[in-house]
């Protein structure tokens, strides 16, 4: 399987108010050969549940203990 043309990396912590709209925006682009990698940096709100509800094979979710945005993006 070939790598996608575009990879989008998104770090999030407690972003339940925004994550659904952000994912819809990226996944709704006309270029469909992409992947979205979301690193959940220890969210304590509904972020994890919202991410679990997205059924799109282009979405990859990684969860980690809170370590900060820099660590999440690395």
Short mmCIF file of N, CA, C and O in Angstrom, two decimals:
data_model
loop_
_atom_site.label_atom_id
_atom_site.label_comp_id
_atom_site.label_asym_id
_atom_site.label_seq_id
_atom_site.Cartn_x
_atom_site.Cartn_y
_atom_site.Cartn_z
N UNK A 1 0.84 -1.17 0.00
CA UNK A 1 0.00 0.00 0.00
C UNK A 1 0.90 1.25 0.00
O UNK A 1 1.81 1.38 0.79
N UNK A 2 0.62 2.16 -0.89
CA UNK A 2 1.43 3.37 -1.01
C UNK A 2 1.06 4.37 0.08
O UNK A 2 -0.06 4.42 0.56
N UNK A 3 2.04 5.17 0.45
CA UNK A 3 1.79 6.23 1.43
C UNK A 3 0.88 7.28 0.82
O UNK A 3 0.91 7.52 -0.39
N UNK A 4 0.04 7.91 1.65
CA UNK A 4 -0.83 8.96 1.12
C UNK A 4 -0.03 10.16 0.64
O UNK A 4 1.11 10.38 1.07
N UNK A 5 -0.63 10.93 -0.24
CA UNK A 5 0.04 12.11 -0.79
C UNK A 5 0.27 13.17 0.28
O UNK A 5 1.25 13.92 0.23
N UNK A 6 -0.64 13.25 1.26
CA UNK A 6 -0.56 14.27 2.30
C UNK A 6 -0.84 13.64 3.65
O UNK A 6 -1.76 12.83 3.79
N UNK A 7 -0.04 14.00 4.64
CA UNK A 7 -0.28 13.62 6.03
C UNK A 7 -0.51 14.89 6.83
O UNK A 7 0.29 15.83 6.76
N UNK A 8 -1.59 14.92 7.59
CA UNK A 8 -1.91 16.06 8.45
C UNK A 8 -1.72 15.60 9.88
O UNK A 8 -2.32 14.60 10.30
N UNK A 9 -0.91 16.31 10.63
CA UNK A 9 -0.65 15.98 12.02
C UNK A 9 -1.35 17.02 12.89
O UNK A 9 -1.17 18.23 12.70
N UNK A 10 -2.16 16.54 13.83
CA UNK A 10 -2.94 17.44 14.67
C UNK A 10 -2.77 17.01 16.13
O UNK A 10 -3.09 15.87 16.48
N UNK A 11 -2.24 17.89 16.94
CA UNK A 11 -2.16 17.65 18.38
C UNK A 11 -3.37 18.28 19.05
O UNK A 11 -3.78 19.38 18.69
N UNK A 12 -3.95 17.58 20.03
CA UNK A 12 -5.14 18.10 20.71
C UNK A 12 -5.15 17.69 22.17
O UNK A 12 -4.73 16.59 22.51
N UNK A 13 -5.56 18.61 23.02
CA UNK A 13 -5.85 18.31 24.43
C UNK A 13 -7.10 19.09 24.80
O UNK A 13 -7.15 20.30 24.65
N UNK A 14 -8.08 18.36 25.27
CA UNK A 14 -9.36 18.95 25.69
C UNK A 14 -9.94 19.84 24.58
O UNK A 14 -10.36 20.96 24.81
N UNK A 15 -10.00 19.29 23.39
CA UNK A 15 -10.50 20.04 22.24
C UNK A 15 -11.86 19.57 21.74
O UNK A 15 -12.16 19.70 20.56
N UNK A 16 -12.69 19.05 22.65
CA UNK A 16 -13.99 18.52 22.24
C UNK A 16 -14.84 19.55 21.51
O UNK A 16 -15.59 19.21 20.61
N UNK A 17 -14.70 20.80 21.87
CA UNK A 17 -15.51 21.85 21.24
C UNK A 17 -15.13 22.09 19.78
O UNK A 17 -15.93 22.64 19.02
N UNK A 18 -13.95 21.65 19.38
CA UNK A 18 -13.44 21.99 18.04
C UNK A 18 -13.06 20.79 17.19
O UNK A 18 -12.99 20.91 15.97
N UNK A 19 -12.80 19.64 17.80
CA UNK A 19 -12.20 18.53 17.05
C UNK A 19 -13.09 18.03 15.91
O UNK A 19 -12.59 17.71 14.83
N UNK A 20 -14.39 17.96 16.12
CA UNK A 20 -15.27 17.45 15.06
C UNK A 20 -15.24 18.35 13.83
O UNK A 20 -15.15 17.87 12.69
N UNK A 21 -15.29 19.65 14.05
CA UNK A 21 -15.25 20.59 12.91
C UNK A 21 -13.89 20.57 12.22
O UNK A 21 -13.80 20.66 10.99
N UNK A 22 -12.83 20.46 13.01
CA UNK A 22 -11.49 20.42 12.42
C UNK A 22 -11.32 19.18 11.55
O UNK A 22 -10.81 19.26 10.42
N UNK A 23 -11.75 18.03 12.05
CA UNK A 23 -11.64 16.80 11.26
C UNK A 23 -12.52 16.85 10.03
O UNK A 23 -12.10 16.42 8.95
N UNK A 24 -13.73 17.36 10.16
CA UNK A 24 -14.63 17.47 9.00
C UNK A 24 -14.00 18.35 7.93
O UNK A 24 -14.11 18.06 6.74
N UNK A 25 -13.32 19.40 8.34
CA UNK A 25 -12.68 20.29 7.39
C UNK A 25 -11.56 19.59 6.63
O UNK A 25 -11.48 19.67 5.40
N UNK A 26 -10.71 18.88 7.34
CA UNK A 26 -9.59 18.20 6.68
C UNK A 26 -10.08 17.03 5.84
O UNK A 26 -9.69 16.88 4.68
N UNK A 27 -10.95 16.20 6.40
CA UNK A 27 -11.41 15.01 5.69
C UNK A 27 -12.34 15.35 4.53
O UNK A 27 -12.54 14.54 3.63
N UNK A 28 -12.89 16.56 4.51
CA UNK A 28 -13.78 16.99 3.44
C UNK A 28 -13.10 17.68 2.28
O UNK A 28 -13.76 18.16 1.36
N UNK A 29 -11.78 17.72 2.29
CA UNK A 29 -11.05 18.37 1.20
C UNK A 29 -11.24 17.60 -0.11
O UNK A 29 -11.53 16.41 -0.12
N UNK A 30 -11.05 18.29 -1.22
CA UNK A 30 -11.19 17.64 -2.52
C UNK A 30 -10.08 16.62 -2.77
O UNK A 30 -10.28 15.65 -3.47
N UNK A 31 -8.91 16.85 -2.19
CA UNK A 31 -7.84 15.86 -2.25
C UNK A 31 -8.17 14.79 -1.21
O UNK A 31 -8.22 15.07 -0.02
N UNK A 32 -8.42 13.59 -1.66
CA UNK A 32 -8.82 12.53 -0.74
C UNK A 32 -7.68 11.59 -0.38
O UNK A 32 -7.82 10.78 0.53
N UNK A 33 -6.56 11.70 -1.09
CA UNK A 33 -5.41 10.84 -0.82
C UNK A 33 -4.60 11.45 0.33
O UNK A 33 -3.55 12.05 0.13
N UNK A 34 -5.17 11.32 1.54
CA UNK A 34 -4.52 11.90 2.71
C UNK A 34 -4.78 11.05 3.93
O UNK A 34 -5.63 10.16 3.93
N UNK A 35 -3.99 11.29 4.95
CA UNK A 35 -4.23 10.70 6.26
C UNK A 35 -4.20 11.82 7.28
O UNK A 35 -3.53 12.84 7.09
N UNK A 36 -4.96 11.64 8.35
CA UNK A 36 -4.97 12.60 9.46
C UNK A 36 -4.52 11.84 10.70
O UNK A 36 -5.15 10.85 11.08
N UNK A 37 -3.44 12.29 11.29
CA UNK A 37 -2.93 11.69 12.51
C UNK A 37 -3.22 12.66 13.64
O UNK A 37 -2.72 13.78 13.65
N UNK A 38 -4.07 12.22 14.57
CA UNK A 38 -4.42 13.05 15.72
C UNK A 38 -3.75 12.46 16.95
O UNK A 38 -3.92 11.28 17.25
N UNK A 39 -2.99 13.28 17.64
CA UNK A 39 -2.36 12.86 18.89
C UNK A 39 -3.14 13.52 20.02
O UNK A 39 -3.13 14.74 20.17
N UNK A 40 -3.85 12.68 20.78
CA UNK A 40 -4.62 13.16 21.93
C UNK A 40 -3.67 13.21 23.12
O UNK A 40 -3.25 12.19 23.65
N UNK A 41 -3.35 14.41 23.53
CA UNK A 41 -2.36 14.65 24.58
C UNK A 41 -3.03 14.69 25.96
O UNK A 41 -3.04 15.70 26.64
N UNK A 42 -3.61 13.56 26.35
CA UNK A 42 -4.17 13.43 27.69
C UNK A 42 -5.45 14.19 27.92
O UNK A 42 -5.66 14.71 29.02
N UNK A 43 -6.33 14.24 26.95
CA UNK A 43 -7.59 14.98 27.12
C UNK A 43 -8.41 14.40 28.27
O UNK A 43 -8.45 13.19 28.48
N UNK A 44 -9.08 15.30 28.99
CA UNK A 44 -9.96 14.89 30.09
C UNK A 44 -11.41 15.22 29.79
O UNK A 44 -12.28 14.99 30.62
N UNK A 45 -11.68 15.78 28.61
CA UNK A 45 -13.06 16.08 28.21
C UNK A 45 -13.54 14.98 27.26
O UNK A 45 -13.06 13.86 27.30
N UNK A 46 -14.46 15.28 26.40
CA UNK A 46 -15.06 14.29 25.50
C UNK A 46 -14.26 14.07 24.21
O UNK A 46 -14.73 13.39 23.30
N UNK A 47 -13.06 14.62 24.13
CA UNK A 47 -12.26 14.49 22.90
C UNK A 47 -12.07 13.04 22.49
O UNK A 47 -12.28 12.68 21.33
N UNK A 48 -11.67 12.19 23.41
CA UNK A 48 -11.42 10.77 23.08
C UNK A 48 -12.67 10.10 22.55
O UNK A 48 -12.61 9.35 21.57
N UNK A 49 -13.81 10.36 23.16
CA UNK A 49 -15.07 9.75 22.70
C UNK A 49 -15.43 10.24 21.31
O UNK A 49 -15.88 9.45 20.46
N UNK A 50 -15.25 11.52 21.05
CA UNK A 50 -15.55 12.07 19.73
C UNK A 50 -14.64 11.45 18.67
O UNK A 50 -15.09 11.10 17.58
N UNK A 51 -13.36 11.31 18.99
CA UNK A 51 -12.43 10.70 18.04
C UNK A 51 -12.79 9.24 17.78
O UNK A 51 -12.70 8.76 16.65
N UNK A 52 -13.22 8.54 18.81
CA UNK A 52 -13.60 7.14 18.65
C UNK A 52 -14.83 6.98 17.76
O UNK A 52 -15.01 5.94 17.13
N UNK A 53 -15.65 8.01 17.70
CA UNK A 53 -16.86 7.94 16.89
C UNK A 53 -16.66 8.23 15.41
O UNK A 53 -17.57 8.03 14.61
N UNK A 54 -15.48 8.68 15.03
CA UNK A 54 -15.21 8.98 13.62
C UNK A 54 -14.85 7.69 12.89
O UNK A 54 -13.89 7.02 13.25
N UNK A 55 -15.62 7.37 11.89
CA UNK A 55 -15.39 6.15 11.10
C UNK A 55 -14.84 6.53 9.73
O UNK A 55 -15.58 6.68 8.77
N UNK A 56 -13.55 6.74 9.68
CA UNK A 56 -12.89 7.07 8.42
C UNK A 56 -11.53 6.40 8.44
O UNK A 56 -10.73 6.65 9.36
N UNK A 57 -11.25 5.56 7.47
CA UNK A 57 -9.97 4.83 7.49
C UNK A 57 -8.75 5.74 7.34
O UNK A 57 -7.63 5.31 7.59
N UNK A 58 -8.96 6.99 6.96
CA UNK A 58 -7.83 7.92 6.82
C UNK A 58 -7.43 8.53 8.15
O UNK A 58 -6.41 9.22 8.24
N UNK A 59 -8.20 8.28 9.21
CA UNK A 59 -7.92 8.85 10.53
C UNK A 59 -7.13 7.86 11.37
O UNK A 59 -7.53 6.70 11.53
N UNK A 60 -6.02 8.33 11.93
CA UNK A 60 -5.21 7.56 12.87
C UNK A 60 -5.18 8.35 14.17
O UNK A 60 -4.85 9.54 14.16
N UNK A 61 -5.54 7.71 15.26
CA UNK A 61 -5.56 8.38 16.56
C UNK A 61 -4.52 7.73 17.47
O UNK A 61 -4.50 6.51 17.63
N UNK A 62 -3.68 8.55 18.03
CA UNK A 62 -2.69 8.12 19.03
C UNK A 62 -3.03 8.83 20.33
O UNK A 62 -3.32 10.02 20.32
N UNK A 63 -2.99 8.09 21.42
CA UNK A 63 -3.25 8.70 22.73
C UNK A 63 -2.00 8.60 23.57
O UNK A 63 -1.28 7.62 23.52
N UNK A 64 -1.76 9.66 24.35
CA UNK A 64 -0.61 9.68 25.24
C UNK A 64 -0.97 10.42 26.52
O UNK A 64 -1.93 11.17 26.54
N UNK A 65 -0.18 10.20 27.54
CA UNK A 65 -0.33 10.96 28.78
C UNK A 65 0.02 12.43 28.48
O UNK A 65 0.81 12.69 27.56
N UNK A 66 -0.54 13.37 29.23
CA UNK A 66 -0.25 14.77 28.96
C UNK A 66 1.25 15.06 28.99
O UNK A 66 1.92 14.79 29.98
N UNK A 67 1.76 15.54 27.88
CA UNK A 67 3.19 15.84 27.79
C UNK A 67 3.45 17.17 27.09
O UNK A 67 4.58 17.60 26.99
N UNK A 68 2.40 17.79 26.55
CA UNK A 68 2.56 19.07 25.88
C UNK A 68 2.54 18.93 24.37
O UNK A 68 2.76 17.86 23.81
N UNK A 69 2.26 20.05 23.73
CA UNK A 69 2.12 20.07 22.27
C UNK A 69 3.38 19.65 21.54
O UNK A 69 3.33 18.89 20.58
N UNK A 70 4.53 20.11 21.99
CA UNK A 70 5.78 19.78 21.31
C UNK A 70 6.02 18.28 21.30
O UNK A 70 6.35 17.70 20.27
N UNK A 71 5.82 17.63 22.42
CA UNK A 71 5.99 16.19 22.50
C UNK A 71 4.95 15.49 21.63
O UNK A 71 5.27 14.54 20.92
N UNK A 72 3.72 15.96 21.67
CA UNK A 72 2.65 15.35 20.87
C UNK A 72 2.97 15.40 19.38
O UNK A 72 2.73 14.45 18.65
N UNK A 73 3.50 16.50 18.93
CA UNK A 73 3.80 16.65 17.50
C UNK A 73 5.07 15.94 17.08
O UNK A 73 5.25 15.65 15.89
N UNK A 74 5.93 15.67 18.01
CA UNK A 74 7.14 14.89 17.70
C UNK A 74 6.80 13.43 17.62
O UNK A 74 7.37 12.66 16.93
#
